Amino acid sequence: MSGGYTDAYRASMADGEAFWLEAARLIDWERTPATGWSEGAGWFADGTINTCHNAIDRHVAAGRGSQAAVIYESPVTGTRRTYTYAELLERVARTAGMLAGLGVGKGDRVVIYMPMIPETLFAMLACARIGAVHSVVFGGFAAPELAKRIDDAKPRLVLIASCGIEGQRVIAYKPLVDHALELARHRVEHVVLFQRAQAEAEMTLPRDLDWTELFGAAEPVACVPVAATDPLYILYTSGTTGTPKGVVRQNGGHAVALAWSMANIYGAKPGETFWAASDVGWVVGHSYIAYGPLIAGCATLLFEGKPVGTPDAGTFWRTIDTHRVDIFFTAPTAIRAIRKEDPQGDCIADIGTGRLRALFLAGERADPDTIHWAERQLGVPVVDHWWQTELGWPAVATCLGLGDERRQAGSAGFPVPGYAFDVLDEGGRPVAPGATGNVVMKTPLPPGCYSSLWNNPAGYAKSFEAYPGYYETGDAGHIDADGFVHIMGRTDDIINVAGHRLSTGQMEQIVACHPAIAECAVIGVDDALKGMIPMAFAVARAGGHDDASLARAVIAAVRDELGPVAALRDVHIVDALPKTRSGKILRATLRRIANGERVETPPTIENPDVLHQYRALFAVPA
């Protein structure tokens, strides 16, 4: 067992306040905190800070202004650009001046509805610079969903680009924003529009203002100190009632957690290049594109494209090689998509991976087959790790920066220092090692985790009510005898088949190991006799397999591994799985359709046409 990891974990459990106050020395403070956790306030409540200063200004002041800070790679537009820390400071300070000139100040909210372009990053950091609270909404989100977020956050401004690019499609953003503002009850003062050459938008005067003109006339402004417990951003995540939940992140704990994680989980060093192939509309993009790498003094890579098709299955490796990426972070879905197009890894062999030393996976459960394939092809450690929007940074991982190299395919690793895990049954009692139950964490949660839900204290409290003294993750899993944490899926993905609790995640792992299967999803559907039964959907690799024979082979494989109790009888070979734009499989949508429910097309779906196949399969009307 790694001494570095073990010592750090034990120290964080023995005296969390001392551990995190020591970690707080990794960042600059306007007023250094003397206290760690304060009940009802959060972490470092007596400290003042500016997150933008920690991400940019301090590096320039330290003489590293000429170092690369942001690398923009856009295969969909053929654009490549690098900004040094000095150049980033100039653009962010002037963007902040643009916002301040429109009356935006400390505590005001700003909704950002923009694609993966540098101006999006400038806007986020500019808000942090003047103490405003940004709320990034994934570009292309449907107008009603955007309207809900505008009504909840009540922003002073909405910042938009004229369009985004999804693969080969250009998506006009302005009509979506106009419609959202018509639907919303809250009235914003202005919409600031950044025109892109791929699709210029018409202005709605006098409400709309031209970004380029405002930026050109703006004067740079300095950083505004804020309380460590002041909100940095609101990030909305889907709620079970259809109402989005606005996760609130505080400035101080966020900066400390990201600085600590960059060094100790990812092992990233100042001057290196860190690439999280996500979107700034999601939590990964907030933590490990916009903030984490810059706070750590790394170059962050901003990528506008897809793992395949922009232009081919080698685009990730080409980008890694060209820009000398040291640490790469993506979703398992992206690796499976690449593998489907390039099963033998020919692109990797042809292009190489430069100085890449580790691949991290998160966003959904990484099946062992995908991990093994990636490690064989890349020749570097492939580290699955687990966290949530609410947490903001990893809670289960292999901490490479602490010298730990222990990995077990199928597990996300060990608890990260600061996080105390238990697995409880429905009555709140600990289960035996290896037994499946509800994954919970002892409170208080470490710095960087969410402090509240915007305008929703009851919703926030609900996550701490079921098991007093614990945060309920909503995930099921187990901790094995060696201490590895296994997150098997959401609690409702643990299905009860005739009194037997079965993990659909475990079944997915077996199905995914079949050599003819590219990717899969297993859900629980209602059954009059057994309560629930598992159902599998699988995408076959190219090669002319007979669907019926393949389905029988998958059923046999699950039966062989889990026994007849698994009760997997229905395996559907499909062309594609419905996914969100961040790559997560829409299992809840699949479950409802399979149960015969009429389902509206989710606003987050990447491939809406795919649902037609499933509706037809189960004779469910659109």
mmCIF file of C-alpha atoms in Angstrom, residues 16-159:
data_model
loop_
_atom_site.group_PDB
_atom_site.id
_atom_site.type_symbol
_atom_site.label_atom_id
_atom_site.label_comp_id
_atom_site.label_asym_id
_atom_site.label_seq_id
_atom_site.Cartn_x
_atom_site.Cartn_y
_atom_site.Cartn_z
ATOM 1 C CA GLY A 16 -9.626 17.213 8.893
ATOM 2 C CA GLU A 17 -9.333 20.864 9.907
ATOM 3 C CA ALA A 18 -5.561 20.714 10.229
ATOM 4 C CA PHE A 19 -5.244 18.725 7.004
ATOM 5 C CA TRP A 20 -7.232 21.220 4.931
ATOM 6 C CA LEU A 21 -5.732 24.304 6.537
ATOM 7 C CA GLU A 22 -2.361 22.932 5.477
ATOM 8 C CA ALA A 23 -3.734 22.310 1.964
ATOM 9 C CA ALA A 24 -5.012 25.909 1.908
ATOM 10 C CA ARG A 25 -1.374 27.027 1.733
ATOM 11 C CA LEU A 26 -1.367 25.898 -1.918
ATOM 12 C CA ILE A 27 -3.290 29.028 -2.882
ATOM 13 C CA ASP A 28 -3.048 32.796 -2.309
ATOM 14 C CA TRP A 29 -5.400 34.468 0.173
ATOM 15 C CA GLU A 30 -6.329 38.100 0.629
ATOM 16 C CA ARG A 31 -6.912 37.132 4.279
ATOM 17 C CA THR A 32 -5.571 33.721 5.276
ATOM 18 C CA PRO A 33 -8.140 31.617 7.147
ATOM 19 C CA ALA A 34 -7.450 30.440 10.665
ATOM 20 C CA THR A 35 -10.455 28.117 10.846
ATOM 21 C CA GLY A 36 -11.353 25.128 8.712
ATOM 22 C CA TRP A 37 -14.954 23.922 8.871
ATOM 23 C CA SER A 38 -17.702 26.157 10.306
ATOM 24 C CA GLU A 39 -21.130 24.580 10.673
ATOM 25 C CA GLY A 40 -23.723 26.556 8.740
ATOM 26 C CA ALA A 41 -21.099 28.553 6.820
ATOM 27 C CA GLY A 42 -18.674 26.176 5.157
ATOM 28 C CA TRP A 43 -14.919 25.895 4.838
ATOM 29 C CA PHE A 44 -12.470 28.712 5.645
ATOM 30 C CA ALA A 45 -15.239 31.126 6.669
ATOM 31 C CA ASP A 46 -12.807 33.728 8.040
ATOM 32 C CA GLY A 47 -10.762 33.844 4.826
ATOM 33 C CA THR A 48 -11.034 36.139 1.802
ATOM 34 C CA ILE A 49 -9.865 35.204 -1.660
ATOM 35 C CA ASN A 50 -10.205 35.776 -5.392
ATOM 36 C CA THR A 51 -10.331 32.667 -7.549
ATOM 37 C CA CYS A 52 -9.314 34.475 -10.742
ATOM 38 C CA HIS A 53 -6.190 35.798 -9.026
ATOM 39 C CA ASN A 54 -5.251 32.236 -8.111
ATOM 40 C CA ALA A 55 -5.878 31.020 -11.666
ATOM 41 C CA ILE A 56 -4.018 33.782 -13.525
ATOM 42 C CA ASP A 57 -2.572 36.847 -11.785
ATOM 43 C CA ARG A 58 -0.332 35.078 -9.307
ATOM 44 C CA HIS A 59 1.371 33.085 -12.083
ATOM 45 C CA VAL A 60 2.092 36.259 -14.063
ATOM 46 C CA ALA A 61 3.393 37.950 -10.902
ATOM 47 C CA ALA A 62 5.684 34.969 -10.347
ATOM 48 C CA GLY A 63 7.346 35.585 -13.730
ATOM 49 C CA ARG A 64 5.555 32.905 -15.709
ATOM 50 C CA GLY A 65 3.528 35.204 -17.967
ATOM 51 C CA SER A 66 5.079 33.767 -21.129
ATOM 52 C CA GLN A 67 4.024 30.206 -20.300
ATOM 53 C CA ALA A 68 1.106 28.662 -22.217
ATOM 54 C CA ALA A 69 -2.133 28.882 -20.225
ATOM 55 C CA VAL A 70 -4.963 28.034 -22.655
ATOM 56 C CA ILE A 71 -4.599 25.913 -25.778
ATOM 57 C CA TYR A 72 -7.621 26.136 -28.089
ATOM 58 C CA GLU A 73 -7.959 23.218 -30.497
ATOM 59 C CA SER A 74 -11.028 23.256 -32.759
ATOM 60 C CA PRO A 75 -10.955 20.567 -35.444
ATOM 61 C CA VAL A 76 -14.542 21.489 -36.400
ATOM 62 C CA THR A 77 -13.440 24.978 -37.475
ATOM 63 C CA GLY A 78 -9.780 24.272 -38.265
ATOM 64 C CA THR A 79 -8.676 26.722 -35.561
ATOM 65 C CA ARG A 80 -5.697 26.380 -33.247
ATOM 66 C CA ARG A 81 -4.564 29.078 -30.839
ATOM 67 C CA THR A 82 -2.458 29.355 -27.694
ATOM 68 C CA TYR A 83 -2.781 32.068 -25.027
ATOM 69 C CA THR A 84 0.015 32.683 -22.564
ATOM 70 C CA TYR A 85 -0.768 33.537 -18.958
ATOM 71 C CA ALA A 86 -0.027 37.212 -19.723
ATOM 72 C CA GLU A 87 -2.378 37.172 -22.710
ATOM 73 C CA LEU A 88 -5.039 35.373 -20.698
ATOM 74 C CA LEU A 89 -4.758 37.992 -17.961
ATOM 75 C CA GLU A 90 -5.266 40.815 -20.468
ATOM 76 C CA ARG A 91 -8.334 39.213 -22.053
ATOM 77 C CA VAL A 92 -9.956 38.189 -18.782
ATOM 78 C CA ALA A 93 -9.336 41.582 -17.143
ATOM 79 C CA ARG A 94 -10.889 43.379 -20.127
ATOM 80 C CA THR A 95 -13.829 40.953 -20.247
ATOM 81 C CA ALA A 96 -14.327 41.690 -16.548
ATOM 82 C CA GLY A 97 -14.212 45.386 -17.386
ATOM 83 C CA MET A 98 -16.868 44.804 -20.040
ATOM 84 C CA LEU A 99 -19.145 43.172 -17.469
ATOM 85 C CA ALA A 100 -18.459 45.818 -14.836
ATOM 86 C CA GLY A 101 -19.258 48.505 -17.383
ATOM 87 C CA LEU A 102 -22.722 46.974 -17.735
ATOM 88 C CA GLY A 103 -23.299 47.216 -14.005
ATOM 89 C CA VAL A 104 -22.366 43.656 -13.009
ATOM 90 C CA GLY A 105 -20.831 43.489 -9.567
ATOM 91 C CA LYS A 106 -20.189 41.258 -6.587
ATOM 92 C CA GLY A 107 -22.973 38.699 -6.085
ATOM 93 C CA ASP A 108 -24.747 39.399 -9.397
ATOM 94 C CA ARG A 109 -25.514 36.350 -11.506
ATOM 95 C CA VAL A 110 -24.479 35.970 -15.142
ATOM 96 C CA VAL A 111 -25.791 33.135 -17.316
ATOM 97 C CA ILE A 112 -23.297 31.947 -19.929
ATOM 98 C CA TYR A 113 -24.741 30.046 -22.898
ATOM 99 C CA MET A 114 -21.732 29.447 -25.100
ATOM 100 C CA PRO A 115 -19.761 26.671 -26.830
ATOM 101 C CA MET A 116 -16.178 25.516 -26.362
ATOM 102 C CA ILE A 117 -14.417 28.710 -27.443
ATOM 103 C CA PRO A 118 -11.869 30.833 -25.559
ATOM 104 C CA GLU A 119 -14.382 33.619 -24.921
ATOM 105 C CA THR A 120 -16.422 31.211 -22.784
ATOM 106 C CA LEU A 121 -13.427 30.625 -20.554
ATOM 107 C CA PHE A 122 -12.664 34.359 -20.456
ATOM 108 C CA ALA A 123 -16.243 35.040 -19.325
ATOM 109 C CA MET A 124 -16.177 32.481 -16.509
ATOM 110 C CA LEU A 125 -12.892 33.793 -15.162
ATOM 111 C CA ALA A 126 -14.058 37.395 -15.592
ATOM 112 C CA CYS A 127 -17.079 36.725 -13.403
ATOM 113 C CA ALA A 128 -14.786 35.263 -10.759
ATOM 114 C CA ARG A 129 -12.548 38.325 -11.080
ATOM 115 C CA ILE A 130 -15.270 40.791 -10.069
ATOM 116 C CA GLY A 131 -17.065 38.522 -7.593
ATOM 117 C CA ALA A 132 -20.038 37.825 -9.855
ATOM 118 C CA VAL A 133 -21.630 34.363 -9.861
ATOM 119 C CA HIS A 134 -21.652 32.592 -13.206
ATOM 120 C CA SER A 135 -24.075 29.913 -14.270
ATOM 121 C CA VAL A 136 -22.960 28.132 -17.408
ATOM 122 C CA VAL A 137 -25.709 26.382 -19.344
ATOM 123 C CA PHE A 138 -24.621 23.811 -21.895
ATOM 124 C CA GLY A 139 -24.765 25.445 -25.342
ATOM 125 C CA GLY A 140 -27.653 24.160 -27.442
ATOM 126 C CA PHE A 141 -29.814 23.293 -24.410
ATOM 127 C CA ALA A 142 -33.497 23.531 -25.244
ATOM 128 C CA ALA A 143 -35.183 26.892 -24.690
ATOM 129 C CA PRO A 144 -37.600 25.721 -21.938
ATOM 130 C CA GLU A 145 -34.710 24.303 -19.922
ATOM 131 C CA LEU A 146 -32.693 27.486 -20.363
ATOM 132 C CA ALA A 147 -35.745 29.507 -19.276
ATOM 133 C CA LYS A 148 -36.015 27.471 -16.050
ATOM 134 C CA ARG A 149 -32.409 28.269 -15.214
ATOM 135 C CA ILE A 150 -32.851 31.962 -15.994
ATOM 136 C CA ASP A 151 -35.908 32.141 -13.746
ATOM 137 C CA ASP A 152 -34.082 30.406 -10.904
ATOM 138 C CA ALA A 153 -30.743 32.252 -11.092
ATOM 139 C CA LYS A 154 -32.252 35.647 -12.041
ATOM 140 C CA PRO A 155 -29.141 36.812 -13.920
ATOM 141 C CA ARG A 156 -28.376 40.424 -14.697
ATOM 142 C CA LEU A 157 -26.882 39.466 -18.062
ATOM 143 C CA VAL A 158 -26.926 36.543 -20.473
ATOM 144 C CA LEU A 159 -23.713 36.003 -22.445
#
